[in-house]
PDB file of C-alpha atoms in Angstrom:
ATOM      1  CA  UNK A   1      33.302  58.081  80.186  1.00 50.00           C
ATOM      2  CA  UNK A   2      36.785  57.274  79.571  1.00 52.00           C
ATOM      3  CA  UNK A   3      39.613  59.024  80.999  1.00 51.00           C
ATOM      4  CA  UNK A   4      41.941  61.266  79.255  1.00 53.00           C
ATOM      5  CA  UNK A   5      44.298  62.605  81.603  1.00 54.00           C
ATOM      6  CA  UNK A   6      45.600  65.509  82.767  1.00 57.00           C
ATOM      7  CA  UNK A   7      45.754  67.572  79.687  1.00 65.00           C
ATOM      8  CA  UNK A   8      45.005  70.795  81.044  1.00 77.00           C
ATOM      9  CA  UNK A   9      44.073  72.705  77.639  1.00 85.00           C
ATOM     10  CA  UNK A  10      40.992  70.197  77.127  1.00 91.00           C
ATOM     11  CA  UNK A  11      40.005  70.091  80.163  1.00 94.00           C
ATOM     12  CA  UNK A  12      39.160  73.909  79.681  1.00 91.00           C
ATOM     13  CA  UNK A  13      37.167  73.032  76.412  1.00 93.00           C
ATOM     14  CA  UNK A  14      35.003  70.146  77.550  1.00 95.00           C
ATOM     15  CA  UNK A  15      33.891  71.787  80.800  1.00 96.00           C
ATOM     16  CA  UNK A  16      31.761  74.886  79.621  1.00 94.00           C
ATOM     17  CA  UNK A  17      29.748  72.998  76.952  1.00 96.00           C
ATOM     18  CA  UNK A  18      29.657  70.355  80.067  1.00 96.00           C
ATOM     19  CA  UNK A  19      27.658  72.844  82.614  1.00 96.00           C
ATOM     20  CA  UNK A  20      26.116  75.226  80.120  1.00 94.00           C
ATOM     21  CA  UNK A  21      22.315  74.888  80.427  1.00 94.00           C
ATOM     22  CA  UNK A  22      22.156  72.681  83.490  1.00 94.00           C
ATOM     23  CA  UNK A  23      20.752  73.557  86.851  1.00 90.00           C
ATOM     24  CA  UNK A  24      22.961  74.718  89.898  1.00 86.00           C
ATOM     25  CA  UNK A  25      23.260  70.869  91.975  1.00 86.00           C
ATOM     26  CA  UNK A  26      23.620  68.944  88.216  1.00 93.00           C
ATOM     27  CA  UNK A  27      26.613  71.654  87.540  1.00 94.00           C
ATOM     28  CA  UNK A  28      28.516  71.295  90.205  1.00 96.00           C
ATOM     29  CA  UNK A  29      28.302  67.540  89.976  1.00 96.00           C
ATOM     30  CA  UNK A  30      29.182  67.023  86.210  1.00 97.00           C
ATOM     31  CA  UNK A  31      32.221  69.832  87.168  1.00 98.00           C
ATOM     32  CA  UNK A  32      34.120  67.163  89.702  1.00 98.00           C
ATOM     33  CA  UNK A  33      32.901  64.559  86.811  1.00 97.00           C
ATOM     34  CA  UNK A  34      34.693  66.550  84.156  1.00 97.00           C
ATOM     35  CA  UNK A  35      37.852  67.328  86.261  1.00 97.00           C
ATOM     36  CA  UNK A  36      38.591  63.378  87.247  1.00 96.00           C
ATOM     37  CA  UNK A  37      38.707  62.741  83.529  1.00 94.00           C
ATOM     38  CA  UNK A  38      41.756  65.069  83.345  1.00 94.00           C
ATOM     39  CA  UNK A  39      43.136  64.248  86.937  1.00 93.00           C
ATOM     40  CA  UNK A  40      45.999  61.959  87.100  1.00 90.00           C
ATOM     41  CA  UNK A  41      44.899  58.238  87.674  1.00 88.00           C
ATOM     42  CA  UNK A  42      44.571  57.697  91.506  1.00 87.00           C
ATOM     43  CA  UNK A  43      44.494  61.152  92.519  1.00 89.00           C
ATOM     44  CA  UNK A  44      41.039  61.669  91.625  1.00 93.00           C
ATOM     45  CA  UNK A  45      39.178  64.896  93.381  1.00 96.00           C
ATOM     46  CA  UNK A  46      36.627  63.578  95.699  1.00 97.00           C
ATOM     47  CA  UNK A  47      32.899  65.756  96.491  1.00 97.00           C
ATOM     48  CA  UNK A  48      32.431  66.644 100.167  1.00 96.00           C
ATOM     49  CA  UNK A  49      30.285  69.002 102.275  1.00 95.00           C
ATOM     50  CA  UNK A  50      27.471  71.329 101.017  1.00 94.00           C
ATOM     51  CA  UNK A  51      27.511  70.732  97.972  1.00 95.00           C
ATOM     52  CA  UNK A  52      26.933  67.177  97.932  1.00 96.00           C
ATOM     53  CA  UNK A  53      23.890  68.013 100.992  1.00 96.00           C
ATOM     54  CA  UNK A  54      22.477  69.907  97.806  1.00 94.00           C
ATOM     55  CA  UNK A  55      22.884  66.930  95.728  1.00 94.00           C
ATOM     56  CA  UNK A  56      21.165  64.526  98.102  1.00 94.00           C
ATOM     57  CA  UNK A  57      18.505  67.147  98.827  1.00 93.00           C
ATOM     58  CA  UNK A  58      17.273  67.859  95.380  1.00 90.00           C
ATOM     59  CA  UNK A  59      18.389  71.421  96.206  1.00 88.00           C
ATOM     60  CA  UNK A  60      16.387  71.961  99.621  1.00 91.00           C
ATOM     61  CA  UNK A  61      19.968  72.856 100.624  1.00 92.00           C
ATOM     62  CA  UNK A  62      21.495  75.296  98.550  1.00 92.00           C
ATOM     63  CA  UNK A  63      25.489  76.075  98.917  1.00 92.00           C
ATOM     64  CA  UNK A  64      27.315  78.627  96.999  1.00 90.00           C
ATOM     65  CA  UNK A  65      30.644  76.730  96.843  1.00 95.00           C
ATOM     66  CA  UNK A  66      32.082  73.354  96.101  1.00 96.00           C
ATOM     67  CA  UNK A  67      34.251  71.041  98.332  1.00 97.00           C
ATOM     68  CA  UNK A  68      36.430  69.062  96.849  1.00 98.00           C
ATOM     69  CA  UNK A  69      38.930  67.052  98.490  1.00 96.00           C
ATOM     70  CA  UNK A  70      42.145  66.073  96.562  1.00 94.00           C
ATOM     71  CA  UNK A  71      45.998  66.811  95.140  1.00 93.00           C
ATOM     72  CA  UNK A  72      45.868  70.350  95.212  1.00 94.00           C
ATOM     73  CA  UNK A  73      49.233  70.114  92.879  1.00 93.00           C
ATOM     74  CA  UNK A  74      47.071  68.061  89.760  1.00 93.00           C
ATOM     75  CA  UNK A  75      44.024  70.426  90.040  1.00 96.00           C
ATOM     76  CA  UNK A  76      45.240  74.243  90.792  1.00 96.00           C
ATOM     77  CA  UNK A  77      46.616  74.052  87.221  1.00 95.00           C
ATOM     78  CA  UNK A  78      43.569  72.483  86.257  1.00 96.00           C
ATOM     79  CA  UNK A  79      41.414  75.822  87.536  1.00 97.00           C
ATOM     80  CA  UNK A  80      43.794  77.516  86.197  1.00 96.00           C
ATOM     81  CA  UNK A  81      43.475  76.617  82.618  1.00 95.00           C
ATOM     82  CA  UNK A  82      39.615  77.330  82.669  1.00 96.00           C
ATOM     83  CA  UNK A  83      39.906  80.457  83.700  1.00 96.00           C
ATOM     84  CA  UNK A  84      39.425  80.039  87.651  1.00 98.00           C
ATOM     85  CA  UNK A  85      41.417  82.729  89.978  1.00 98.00           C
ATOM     86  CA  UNK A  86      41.797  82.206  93.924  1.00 97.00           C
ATOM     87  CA  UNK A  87      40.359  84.393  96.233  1.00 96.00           C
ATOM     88  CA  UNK A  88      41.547  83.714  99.768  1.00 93.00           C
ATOM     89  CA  UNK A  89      41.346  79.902  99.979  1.00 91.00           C
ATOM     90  CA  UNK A  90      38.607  79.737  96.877  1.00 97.00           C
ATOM     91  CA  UNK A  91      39.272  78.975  93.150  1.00 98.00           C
ATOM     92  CA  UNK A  92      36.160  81.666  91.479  1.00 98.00           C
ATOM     93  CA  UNK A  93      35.068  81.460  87.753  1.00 97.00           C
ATOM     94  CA  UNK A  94      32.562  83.787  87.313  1.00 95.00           C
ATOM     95  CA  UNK A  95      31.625  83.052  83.869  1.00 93.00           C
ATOM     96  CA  UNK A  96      30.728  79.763  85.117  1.00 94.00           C
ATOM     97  CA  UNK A  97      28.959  80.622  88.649  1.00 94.00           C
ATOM     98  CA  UNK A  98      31.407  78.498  90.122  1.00 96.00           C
ATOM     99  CA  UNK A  99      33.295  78.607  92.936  1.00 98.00           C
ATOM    100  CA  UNK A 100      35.777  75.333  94.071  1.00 98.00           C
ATOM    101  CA  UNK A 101      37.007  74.713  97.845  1.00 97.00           C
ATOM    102  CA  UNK A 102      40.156  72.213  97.740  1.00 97.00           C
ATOM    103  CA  UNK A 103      38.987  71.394 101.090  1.00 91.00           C
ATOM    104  CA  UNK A 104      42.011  69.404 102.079  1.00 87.00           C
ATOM    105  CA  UNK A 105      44.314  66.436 100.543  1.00 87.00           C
ATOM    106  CA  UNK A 106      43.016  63.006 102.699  1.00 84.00           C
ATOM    107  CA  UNK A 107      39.398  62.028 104.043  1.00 86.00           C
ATOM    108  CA  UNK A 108      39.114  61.665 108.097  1.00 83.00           C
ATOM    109  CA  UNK A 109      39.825  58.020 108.561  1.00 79.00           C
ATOM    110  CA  UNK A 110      36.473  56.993 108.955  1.00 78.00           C
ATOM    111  CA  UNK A 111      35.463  57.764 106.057  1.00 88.00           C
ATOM    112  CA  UNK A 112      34.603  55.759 102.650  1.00 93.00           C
ATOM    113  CA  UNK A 113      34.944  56.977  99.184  1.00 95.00           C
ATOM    114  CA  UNK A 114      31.507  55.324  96.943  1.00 96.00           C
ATOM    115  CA  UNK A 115      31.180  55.929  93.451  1.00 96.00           C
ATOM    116  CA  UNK A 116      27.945  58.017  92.001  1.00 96.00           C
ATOM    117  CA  UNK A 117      27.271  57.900  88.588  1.00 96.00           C
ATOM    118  CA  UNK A 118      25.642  60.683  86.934  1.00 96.00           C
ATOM    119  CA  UNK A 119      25.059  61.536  83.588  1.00 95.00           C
ATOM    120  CA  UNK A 120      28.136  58.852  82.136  1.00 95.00           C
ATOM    121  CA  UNK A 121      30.510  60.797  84.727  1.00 95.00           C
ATOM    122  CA  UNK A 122      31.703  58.669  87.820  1.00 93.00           C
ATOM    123  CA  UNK A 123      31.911  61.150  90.932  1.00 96.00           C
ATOM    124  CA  UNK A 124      33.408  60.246  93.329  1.00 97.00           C
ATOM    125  CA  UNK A 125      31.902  60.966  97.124  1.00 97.00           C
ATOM    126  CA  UNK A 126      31.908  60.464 100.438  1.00 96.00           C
ATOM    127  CA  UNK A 127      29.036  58.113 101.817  1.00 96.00           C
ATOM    128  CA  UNK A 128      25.938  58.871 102.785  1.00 97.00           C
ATOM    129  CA  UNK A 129      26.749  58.113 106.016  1.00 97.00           C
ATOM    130  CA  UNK A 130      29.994  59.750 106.138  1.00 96.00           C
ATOM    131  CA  UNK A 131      28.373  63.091 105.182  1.00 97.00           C
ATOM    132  CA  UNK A 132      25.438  62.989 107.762  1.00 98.00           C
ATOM    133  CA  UNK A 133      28.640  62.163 110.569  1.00 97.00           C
ATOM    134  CA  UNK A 134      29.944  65.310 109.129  1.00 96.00           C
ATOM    135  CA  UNK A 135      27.006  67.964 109.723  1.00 98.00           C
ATOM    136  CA  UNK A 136      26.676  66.027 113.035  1.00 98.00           C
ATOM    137  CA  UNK A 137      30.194  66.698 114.016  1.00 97.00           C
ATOM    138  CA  UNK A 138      29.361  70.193 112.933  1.00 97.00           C
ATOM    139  CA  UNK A 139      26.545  71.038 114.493  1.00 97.00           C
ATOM    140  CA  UNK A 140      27.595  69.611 118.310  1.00 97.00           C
ATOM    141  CA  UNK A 141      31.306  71.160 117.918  1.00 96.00           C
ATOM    142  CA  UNK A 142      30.826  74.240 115.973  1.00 95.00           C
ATOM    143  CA  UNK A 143      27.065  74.673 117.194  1.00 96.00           C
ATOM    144  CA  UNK A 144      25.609  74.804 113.863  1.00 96.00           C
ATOM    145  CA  UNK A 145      21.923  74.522 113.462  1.00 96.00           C
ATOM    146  CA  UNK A 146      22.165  75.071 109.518  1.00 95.00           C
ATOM    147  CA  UNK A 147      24.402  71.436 109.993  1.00 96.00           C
ATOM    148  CA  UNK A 148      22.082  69.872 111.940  1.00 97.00           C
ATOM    149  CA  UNK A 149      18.814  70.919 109.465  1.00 96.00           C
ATOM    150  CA  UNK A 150      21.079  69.409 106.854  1.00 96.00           C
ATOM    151  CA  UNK A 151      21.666  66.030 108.923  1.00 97.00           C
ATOM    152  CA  UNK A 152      17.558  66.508 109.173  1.00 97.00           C
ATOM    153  CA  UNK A 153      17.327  66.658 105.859  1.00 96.00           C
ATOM    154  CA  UNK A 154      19.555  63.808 104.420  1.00 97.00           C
ATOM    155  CA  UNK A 155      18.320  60.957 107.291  1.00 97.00           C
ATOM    156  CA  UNK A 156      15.115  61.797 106.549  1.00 95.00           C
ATOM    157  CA  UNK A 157      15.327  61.502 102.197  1.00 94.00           C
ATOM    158  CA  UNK A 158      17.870  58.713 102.475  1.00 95.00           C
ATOM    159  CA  UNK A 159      16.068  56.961 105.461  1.00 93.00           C
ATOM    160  CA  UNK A 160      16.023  53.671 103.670  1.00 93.00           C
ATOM    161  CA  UNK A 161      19.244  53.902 101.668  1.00 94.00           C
ATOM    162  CA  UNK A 162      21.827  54.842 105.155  1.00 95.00           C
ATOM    163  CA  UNK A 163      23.502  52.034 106.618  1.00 95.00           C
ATOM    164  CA  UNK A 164      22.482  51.617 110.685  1.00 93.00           C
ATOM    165  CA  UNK A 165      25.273  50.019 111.267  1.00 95.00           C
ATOM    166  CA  UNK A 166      27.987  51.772 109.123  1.00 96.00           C
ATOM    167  CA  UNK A 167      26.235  55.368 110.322  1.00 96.00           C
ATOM    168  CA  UNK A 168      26.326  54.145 114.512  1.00 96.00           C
ATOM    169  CA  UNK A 169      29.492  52.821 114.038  1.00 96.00           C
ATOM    170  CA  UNK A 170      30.858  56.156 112.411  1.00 96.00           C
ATOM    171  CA  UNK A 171      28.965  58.523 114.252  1.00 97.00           C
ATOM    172  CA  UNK A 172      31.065  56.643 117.682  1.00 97.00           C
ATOM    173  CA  UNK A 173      34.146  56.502 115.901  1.00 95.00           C
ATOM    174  CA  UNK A 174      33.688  60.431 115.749  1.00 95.00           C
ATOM    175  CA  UNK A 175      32.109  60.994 119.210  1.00 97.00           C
ATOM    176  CA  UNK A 176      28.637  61.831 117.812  1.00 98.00           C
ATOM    177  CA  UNK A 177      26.938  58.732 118.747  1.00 97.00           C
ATOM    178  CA  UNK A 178      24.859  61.165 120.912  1.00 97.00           C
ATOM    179  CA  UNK A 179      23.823  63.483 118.065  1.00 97.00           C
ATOM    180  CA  UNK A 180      23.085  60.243 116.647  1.00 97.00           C
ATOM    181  CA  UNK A 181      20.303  59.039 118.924  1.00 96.00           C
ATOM    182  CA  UNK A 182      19.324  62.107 118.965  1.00 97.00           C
ATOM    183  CA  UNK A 183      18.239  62.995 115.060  1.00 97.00           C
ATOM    184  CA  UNK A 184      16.742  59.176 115.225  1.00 96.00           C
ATOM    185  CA  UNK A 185      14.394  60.312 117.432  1.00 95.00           C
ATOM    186  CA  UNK A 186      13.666  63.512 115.370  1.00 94.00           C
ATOM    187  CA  UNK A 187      13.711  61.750 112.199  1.00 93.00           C
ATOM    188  CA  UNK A 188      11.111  59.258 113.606  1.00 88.00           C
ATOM    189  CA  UNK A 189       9.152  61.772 115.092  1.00 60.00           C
ATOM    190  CA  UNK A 190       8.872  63.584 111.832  1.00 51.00           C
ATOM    191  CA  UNK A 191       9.881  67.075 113.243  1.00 49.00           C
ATOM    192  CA  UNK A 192      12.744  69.367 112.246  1.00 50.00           C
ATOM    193  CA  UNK A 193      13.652  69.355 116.143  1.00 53.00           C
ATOM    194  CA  UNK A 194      16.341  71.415 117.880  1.00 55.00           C
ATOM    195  CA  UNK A 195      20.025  69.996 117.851  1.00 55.00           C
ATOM    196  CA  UNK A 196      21.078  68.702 120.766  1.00 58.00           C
ATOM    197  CA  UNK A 197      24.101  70.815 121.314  1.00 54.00           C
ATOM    198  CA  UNK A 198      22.296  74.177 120.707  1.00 54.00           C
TER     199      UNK A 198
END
């Protein structure tokens, strides 16, 4: 769909006819879809984290929130206008069961930006790969097993669509080449194993 800038007035109109009727992983999705059309070219928001697990999962992960990374300045107003208020570091709109997580301004350096199109939107993500580095890094630092059933999860539905290569040579660029080996072996083995840090 074409982009029509940062005109914050319609980007209030076209989002609740956008998400009404649609199911909790296709809302949050077309919401990030909706929002780039009004974002300023080049600072587009980009979908990280749990929400984009649910995505990939076909909702065996379920998240209540929405990462987002991106120019807190272009979309606060944009919340704003559609009736979001924050709540500690959360944007909340309750008449749209939604609630947005400007994660942070810039990706880790590792990590790649694709393009998913859904439903005429582009949305812009992290890879695959990137986001199965991320739940690794979270369950061996922060000792997560909820992470590490999510890195289960998307090796194990995406088996055949992850890059080896890109996904070894991130997981060592973020010291989890370990956690690595490891959920090969548990993905092979066709178990929901134990992560290796916990």
């Amino acid at each position: 769909m074409a982009r029509r800038g940062p005109d914050r007035a319609s980007f209030a109109r076209e989002l609740e006819p956008a998400l009404r009727g649609r199911t909790r992983e296709d809302r949050k999705m077309l919401f990030v879809g909706v929002l780039n059309r009004h974002m300023p070219e080049g600072r587009e928001a980009v979908l990280v984290g749990g929400a984009l697990v649910e995505f990939y999962t076909s909702g065996a992960y379920v998240t209540g929130d929405l990462d987002i990374i991106g120019d807190r300045d272009a979309i606060v107003p944009l919340l704003e206008s559609a009736g979001f208020f924050k709540s500690g570091r959360t944007w909340w709109n309750t008449d749209l069961e939604l609630v947005v997580d400007i994660a942070g301004r810039d990706l880790r350096r590792t990590e790649t930006v694709v393009a998913v199109e859904f439903e005429g939107f582009t949305v812009p993500t992290v890879s695959l790969e990137d986001l199965i580095v991320d739940r690794l890094l979270a369950a061996k630092y922060w000792k997560s097993p909820t992470d590490w059933e999510q890195a289960v999860l998307l090796l194990t539905a995406h088996e055949s669509r992850v890059s080896v290569g890109a996904l070894k040579q991130k997981a060592a660029a973020n010291d989890v080449g370990d956690s690595l080996r490891e959920l090969t072996k548990v993905v092979g083995s066709d178990g929901p194993g134990t992560s290796p840090t916990g």
